CSV table of C-alpha atoms in Angstrom, one decimal:
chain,number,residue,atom,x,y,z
A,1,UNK,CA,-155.3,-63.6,-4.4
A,2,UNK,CA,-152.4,-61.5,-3.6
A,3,UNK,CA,-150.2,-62.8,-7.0
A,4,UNK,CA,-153.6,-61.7,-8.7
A,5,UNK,CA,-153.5,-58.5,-7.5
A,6,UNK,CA,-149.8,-57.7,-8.9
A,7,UNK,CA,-150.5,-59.3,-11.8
A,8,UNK,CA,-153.7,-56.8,-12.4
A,9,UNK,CA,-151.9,-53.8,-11.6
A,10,UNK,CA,-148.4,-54.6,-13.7
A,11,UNK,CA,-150.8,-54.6,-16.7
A,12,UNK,CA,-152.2,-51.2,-14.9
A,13,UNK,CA,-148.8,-49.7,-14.5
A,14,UNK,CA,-147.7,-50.9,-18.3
A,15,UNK,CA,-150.8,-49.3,-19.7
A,16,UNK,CA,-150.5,-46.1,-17.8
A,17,UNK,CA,-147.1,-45.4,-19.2
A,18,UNK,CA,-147.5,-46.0,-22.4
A,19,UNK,CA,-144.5,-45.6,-24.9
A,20,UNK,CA,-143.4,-42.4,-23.5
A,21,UNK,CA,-140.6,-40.2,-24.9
A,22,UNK,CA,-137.7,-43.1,-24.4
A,23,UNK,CA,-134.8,-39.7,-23.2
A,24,UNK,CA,-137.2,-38.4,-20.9
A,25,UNK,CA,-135.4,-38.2,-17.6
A,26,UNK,CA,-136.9,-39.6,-14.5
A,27,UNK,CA,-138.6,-36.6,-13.0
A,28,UNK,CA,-140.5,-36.1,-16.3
A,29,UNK,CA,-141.4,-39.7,-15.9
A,30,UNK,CA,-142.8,-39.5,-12.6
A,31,UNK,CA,-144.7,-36.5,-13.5
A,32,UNK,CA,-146.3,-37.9,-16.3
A,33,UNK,CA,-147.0,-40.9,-14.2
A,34,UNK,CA,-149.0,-38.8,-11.9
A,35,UNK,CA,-150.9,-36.9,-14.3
A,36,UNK,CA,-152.0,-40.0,-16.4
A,37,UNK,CA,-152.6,-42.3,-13.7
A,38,UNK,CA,-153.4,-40.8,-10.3
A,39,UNK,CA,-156.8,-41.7,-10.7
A,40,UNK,CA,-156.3,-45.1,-12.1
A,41,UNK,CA,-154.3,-46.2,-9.3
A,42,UNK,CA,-156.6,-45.1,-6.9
A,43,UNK,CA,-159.4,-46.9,-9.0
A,44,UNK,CA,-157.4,-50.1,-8.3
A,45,UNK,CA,-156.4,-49.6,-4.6
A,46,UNK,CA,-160.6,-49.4,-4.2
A,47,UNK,CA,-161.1,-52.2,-6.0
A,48,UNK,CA,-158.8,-54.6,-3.8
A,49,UNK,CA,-159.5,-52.8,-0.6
A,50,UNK,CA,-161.8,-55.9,0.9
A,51,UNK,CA,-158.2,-58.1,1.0
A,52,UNK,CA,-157.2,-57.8,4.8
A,53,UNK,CA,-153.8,-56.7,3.0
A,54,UNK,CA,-152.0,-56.2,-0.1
A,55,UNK,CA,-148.9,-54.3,-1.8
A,56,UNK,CA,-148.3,-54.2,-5.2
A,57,UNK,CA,-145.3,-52.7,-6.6
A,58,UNK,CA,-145.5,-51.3,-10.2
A,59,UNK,CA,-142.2,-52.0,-13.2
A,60,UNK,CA,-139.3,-49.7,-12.4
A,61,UNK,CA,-140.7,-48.7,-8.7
A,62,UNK,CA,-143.0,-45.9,-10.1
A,63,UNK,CA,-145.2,-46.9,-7.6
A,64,UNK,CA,-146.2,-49.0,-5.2
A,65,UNK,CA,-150.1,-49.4,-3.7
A,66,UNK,CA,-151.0,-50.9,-0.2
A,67,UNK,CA,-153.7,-52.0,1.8
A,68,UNK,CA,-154.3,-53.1,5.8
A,69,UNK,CA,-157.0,-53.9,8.3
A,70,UNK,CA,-156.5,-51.8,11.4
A,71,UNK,CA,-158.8,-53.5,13.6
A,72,UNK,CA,-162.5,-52.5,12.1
A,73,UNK,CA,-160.8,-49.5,9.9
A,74,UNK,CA,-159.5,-49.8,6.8
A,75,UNK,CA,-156.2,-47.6,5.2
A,76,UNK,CA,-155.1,-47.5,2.0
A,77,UNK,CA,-152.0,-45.9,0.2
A,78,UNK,CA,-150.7,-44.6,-3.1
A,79,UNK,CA,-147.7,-43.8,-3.5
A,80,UNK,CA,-146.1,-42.8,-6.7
A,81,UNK,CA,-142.4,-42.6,-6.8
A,82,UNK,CA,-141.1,-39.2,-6.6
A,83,UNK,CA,-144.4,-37.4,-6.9
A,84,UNK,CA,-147.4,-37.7,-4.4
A,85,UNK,CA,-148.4,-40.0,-1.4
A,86,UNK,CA,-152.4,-40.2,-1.2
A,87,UNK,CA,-153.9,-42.1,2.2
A,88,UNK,CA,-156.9,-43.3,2.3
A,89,UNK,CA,-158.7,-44.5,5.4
A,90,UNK,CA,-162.4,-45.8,6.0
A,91,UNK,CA,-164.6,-43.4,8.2
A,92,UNK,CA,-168.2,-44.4,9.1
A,93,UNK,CA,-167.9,-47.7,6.7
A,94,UNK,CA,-167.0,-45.3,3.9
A,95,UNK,CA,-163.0,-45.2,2.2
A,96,UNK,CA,-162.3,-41.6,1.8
A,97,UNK,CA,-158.7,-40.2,1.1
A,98,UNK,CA,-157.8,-37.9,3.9
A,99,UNK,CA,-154.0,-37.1,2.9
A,100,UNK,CA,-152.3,-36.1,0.3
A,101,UNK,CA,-149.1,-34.4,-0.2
A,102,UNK,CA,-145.3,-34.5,-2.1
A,103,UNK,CA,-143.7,-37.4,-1.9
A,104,UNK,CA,-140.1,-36.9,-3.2
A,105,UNK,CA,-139.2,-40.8,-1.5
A,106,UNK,CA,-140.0,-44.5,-2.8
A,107,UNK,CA,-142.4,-46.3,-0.5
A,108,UNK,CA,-140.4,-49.3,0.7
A,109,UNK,CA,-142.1,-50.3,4.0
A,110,UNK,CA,-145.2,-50.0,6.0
A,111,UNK,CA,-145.8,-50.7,9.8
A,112,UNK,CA,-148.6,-49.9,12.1
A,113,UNK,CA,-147.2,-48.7,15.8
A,114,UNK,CA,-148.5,-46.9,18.8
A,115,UNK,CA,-146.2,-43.7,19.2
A,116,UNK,CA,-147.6,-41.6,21.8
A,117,UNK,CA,-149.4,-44.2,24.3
A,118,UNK,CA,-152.9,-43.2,23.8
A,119,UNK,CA,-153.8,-47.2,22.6
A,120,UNK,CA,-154.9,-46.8,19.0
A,121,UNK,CA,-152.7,-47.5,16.0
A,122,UNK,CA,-150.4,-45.0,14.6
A,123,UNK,CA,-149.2,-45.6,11.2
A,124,UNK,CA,-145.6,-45.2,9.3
A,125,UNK,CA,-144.6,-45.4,5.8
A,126,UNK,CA,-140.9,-45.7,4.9
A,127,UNK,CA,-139.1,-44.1,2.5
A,128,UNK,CA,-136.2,-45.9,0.4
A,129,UNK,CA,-132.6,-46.8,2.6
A,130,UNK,CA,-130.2,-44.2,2.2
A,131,UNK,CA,-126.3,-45.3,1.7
A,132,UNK,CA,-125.9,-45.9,5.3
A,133,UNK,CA,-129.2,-48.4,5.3
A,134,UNK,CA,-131.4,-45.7,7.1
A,135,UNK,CA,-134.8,-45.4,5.8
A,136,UNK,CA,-136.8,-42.0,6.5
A,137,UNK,CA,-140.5,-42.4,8.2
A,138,UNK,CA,-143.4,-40.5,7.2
A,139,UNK,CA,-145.8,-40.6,10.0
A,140,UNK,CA,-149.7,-40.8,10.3
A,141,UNK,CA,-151.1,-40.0,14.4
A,142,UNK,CA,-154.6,-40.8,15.0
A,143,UNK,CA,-156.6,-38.4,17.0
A,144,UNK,CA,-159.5,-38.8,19.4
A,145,UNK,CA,-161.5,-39.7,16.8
A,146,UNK,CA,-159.3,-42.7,15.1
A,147,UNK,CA,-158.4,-40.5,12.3
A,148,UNK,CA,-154.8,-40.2,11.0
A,149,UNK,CA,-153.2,-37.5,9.8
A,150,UNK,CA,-149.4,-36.8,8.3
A,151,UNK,CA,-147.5,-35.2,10.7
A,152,UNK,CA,-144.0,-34.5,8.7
A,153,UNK,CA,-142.4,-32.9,12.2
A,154,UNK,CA,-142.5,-36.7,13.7
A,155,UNK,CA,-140.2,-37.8,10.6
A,156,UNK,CA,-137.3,-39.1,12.9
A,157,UNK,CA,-135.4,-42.1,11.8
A,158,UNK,CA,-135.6,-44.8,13.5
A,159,UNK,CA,-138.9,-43.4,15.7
A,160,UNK,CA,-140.3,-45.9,18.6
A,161,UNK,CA,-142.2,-45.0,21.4
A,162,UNK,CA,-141.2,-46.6,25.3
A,163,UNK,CA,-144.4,-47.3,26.9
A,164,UNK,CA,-142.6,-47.7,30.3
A,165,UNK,CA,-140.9,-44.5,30.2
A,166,UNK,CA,-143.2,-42.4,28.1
A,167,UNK,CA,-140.8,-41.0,25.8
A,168,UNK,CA,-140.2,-41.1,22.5
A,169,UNK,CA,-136.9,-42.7,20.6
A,170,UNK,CA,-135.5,-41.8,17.6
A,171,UNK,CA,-131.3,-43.3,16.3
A,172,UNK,CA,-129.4,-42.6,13.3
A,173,UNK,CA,-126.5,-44.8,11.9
A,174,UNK,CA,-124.1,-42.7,10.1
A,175,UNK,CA,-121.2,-43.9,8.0
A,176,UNK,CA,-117.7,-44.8,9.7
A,177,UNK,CA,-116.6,-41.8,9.4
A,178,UNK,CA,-119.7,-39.6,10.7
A,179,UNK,CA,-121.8,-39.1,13.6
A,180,UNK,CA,-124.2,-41.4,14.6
A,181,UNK,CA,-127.1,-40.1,17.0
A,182,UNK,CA,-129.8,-41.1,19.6
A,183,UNK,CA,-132.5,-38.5,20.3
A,184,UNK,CA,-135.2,-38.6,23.5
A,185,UNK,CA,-138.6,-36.5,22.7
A,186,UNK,CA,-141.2,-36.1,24.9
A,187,UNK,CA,-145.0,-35.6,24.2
A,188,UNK,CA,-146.6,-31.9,25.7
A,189,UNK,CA,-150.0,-32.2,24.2
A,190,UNK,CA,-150.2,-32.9,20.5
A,191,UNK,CA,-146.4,-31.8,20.0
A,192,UNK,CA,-142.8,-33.3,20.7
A,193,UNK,CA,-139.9,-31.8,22.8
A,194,UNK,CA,-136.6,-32.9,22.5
A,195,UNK,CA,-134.8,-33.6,26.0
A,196,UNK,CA,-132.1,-35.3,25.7
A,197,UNK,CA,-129.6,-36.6,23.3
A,198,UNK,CA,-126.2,-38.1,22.2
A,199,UNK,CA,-123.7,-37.7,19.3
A,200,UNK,CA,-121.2,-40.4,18.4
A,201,UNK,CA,-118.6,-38.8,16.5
A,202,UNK,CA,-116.9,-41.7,14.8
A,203,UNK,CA,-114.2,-39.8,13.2
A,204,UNK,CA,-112.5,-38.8,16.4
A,205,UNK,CA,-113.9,-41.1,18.8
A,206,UNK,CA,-116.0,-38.7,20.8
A,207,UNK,CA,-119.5,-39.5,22.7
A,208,UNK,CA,-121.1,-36.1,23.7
A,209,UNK,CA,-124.5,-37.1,25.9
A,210,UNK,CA,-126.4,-34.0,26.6
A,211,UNK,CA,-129.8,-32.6,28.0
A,212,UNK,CA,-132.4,-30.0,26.3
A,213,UNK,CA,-133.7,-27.3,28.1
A,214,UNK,CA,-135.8,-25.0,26.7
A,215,UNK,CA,-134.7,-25.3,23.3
A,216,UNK,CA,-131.2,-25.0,24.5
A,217,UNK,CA,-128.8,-28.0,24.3
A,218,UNK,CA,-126.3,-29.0,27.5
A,219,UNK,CA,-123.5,-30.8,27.6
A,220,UNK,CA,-123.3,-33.5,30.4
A,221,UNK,CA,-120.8,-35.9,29.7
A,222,UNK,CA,-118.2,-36.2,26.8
A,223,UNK,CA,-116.4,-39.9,26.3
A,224,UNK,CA,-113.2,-40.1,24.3
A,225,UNK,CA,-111.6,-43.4,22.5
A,226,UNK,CA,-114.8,-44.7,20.1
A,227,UNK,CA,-116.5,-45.9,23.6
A,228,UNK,CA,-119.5,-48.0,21.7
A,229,UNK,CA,-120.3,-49.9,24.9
A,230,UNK,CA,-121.7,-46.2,25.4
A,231,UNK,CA,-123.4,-45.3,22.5
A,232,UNK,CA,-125.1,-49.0,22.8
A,233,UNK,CA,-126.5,-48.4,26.1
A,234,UNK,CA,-126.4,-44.5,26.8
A,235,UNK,CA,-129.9,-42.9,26.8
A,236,UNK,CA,-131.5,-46.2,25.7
A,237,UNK,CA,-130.6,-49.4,24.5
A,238,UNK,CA,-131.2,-49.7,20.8
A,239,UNK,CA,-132.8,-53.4,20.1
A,240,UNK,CA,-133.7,-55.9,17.3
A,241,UNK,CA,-131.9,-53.9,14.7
């Protein structure tokens, strides 16, 4: 079923860009993409949304569609390179799109998660790995009610939530020359707060570990001589990467 489903919508993708001005440069492409087949994609992501899941990834990565079960709901993306990320979810047995917004990324992942301890399923699509393998998420909360909606202040690589210490996680790899970083956020209502954090300087060596308070960033301890026993372990342990 699912090698029908890419078939159907390579024949989609073909069709929808037709022959095209052959110099046009890749923005134009994308935008033309959009404008001619927005509606056709979304046509197609309906018609396949009884599969429990399904991705389909259209020629040259001008887009990719996907489909999941969250326990009785149902969400749906669109994603078309460059342009626009529509989300779709089902509300009162009905599929409605409840997002859209630019999406200047490639959709390369998807992964359901809880991120803020409140037991209902949280949702992340991943943008394309920059050159140091990180990959940007773009993050969809529930509320009360089960509905998601984009939050773009909760795009922090790596993002994780520790149920045993209520707190949020966020790391960044940088290159070997750069810093790398682990951030500690905290939930006050329906927002994030920052506080704590570290900064692995691998240029000269340096760890900084620090706290936030109010806004305001302290140092508390500073480790010299590339110390990665520190940056492994310091704040929180970074596993299964």
């Amino acid at each position: 079923m699912k090698q029908l489903v890419v078939c159907s919508l390579g024949c989609l993708a073909y069709s929808c860009q037709g022959s095209g001005n052959k110099h046009a440069d890749n923005q134009a492409a994308a935008t033309i993409l959009t404008a001619t087949s927005e509606k056709s994609l979304t046509d197609s992501l309906y018609k396949y949304m009884h599969l429990s899941e399904f991705v389909s990834r259209g020629d040259s990565a001008r887009y990719v569609l996907y489909g999941e079960n969250l326990g009785t709901d149902k969400i749906g993306v669109v994603a078309i390179t460059d342009s626009v990320l529509l989300f779709f979810q089902s509300i009162h047995s009905t599929t409605q799109l409840t997002g859209r917004f630019t999406f200047a990324d490639y959709a390369s992942d998807f992964k359901k998660d809880d991120l803020n301890g409140d037991n209902k399923d949280d949702f992340i699509v991943y943008g394309n790995a920059n050159m140091h393998g990180q990959k940007l998420p773009y993050v969809f909360i529930s509320d009360s009610a089960g509905v998601m909606h984009y939050r773009p202040n909760l795009s922090l690589h790596n993002i994780s939530y520790d149920w045993n210490k209520k707190e949020l996680h966020s790391f960044y790899f940088g290159g070997a020359f750069s810093v790398h970083s682990k951030r500690i956020y905290h939930w006050r209502g329906d927002s994030i707060e920052q506080t704590a954090g570290l900064e692995y300087n691998m240029g000269n060596g340096e760890i900084e570990v620090y706290r936030m308070r109010n806004g305001k960033r302290f140092q508390r301890k500073l480790y010299h001589n590339h110390n990665e026993a520190v940056f492994d372990t310091a704040l929180f342990k970074i596993d299964d990467y």
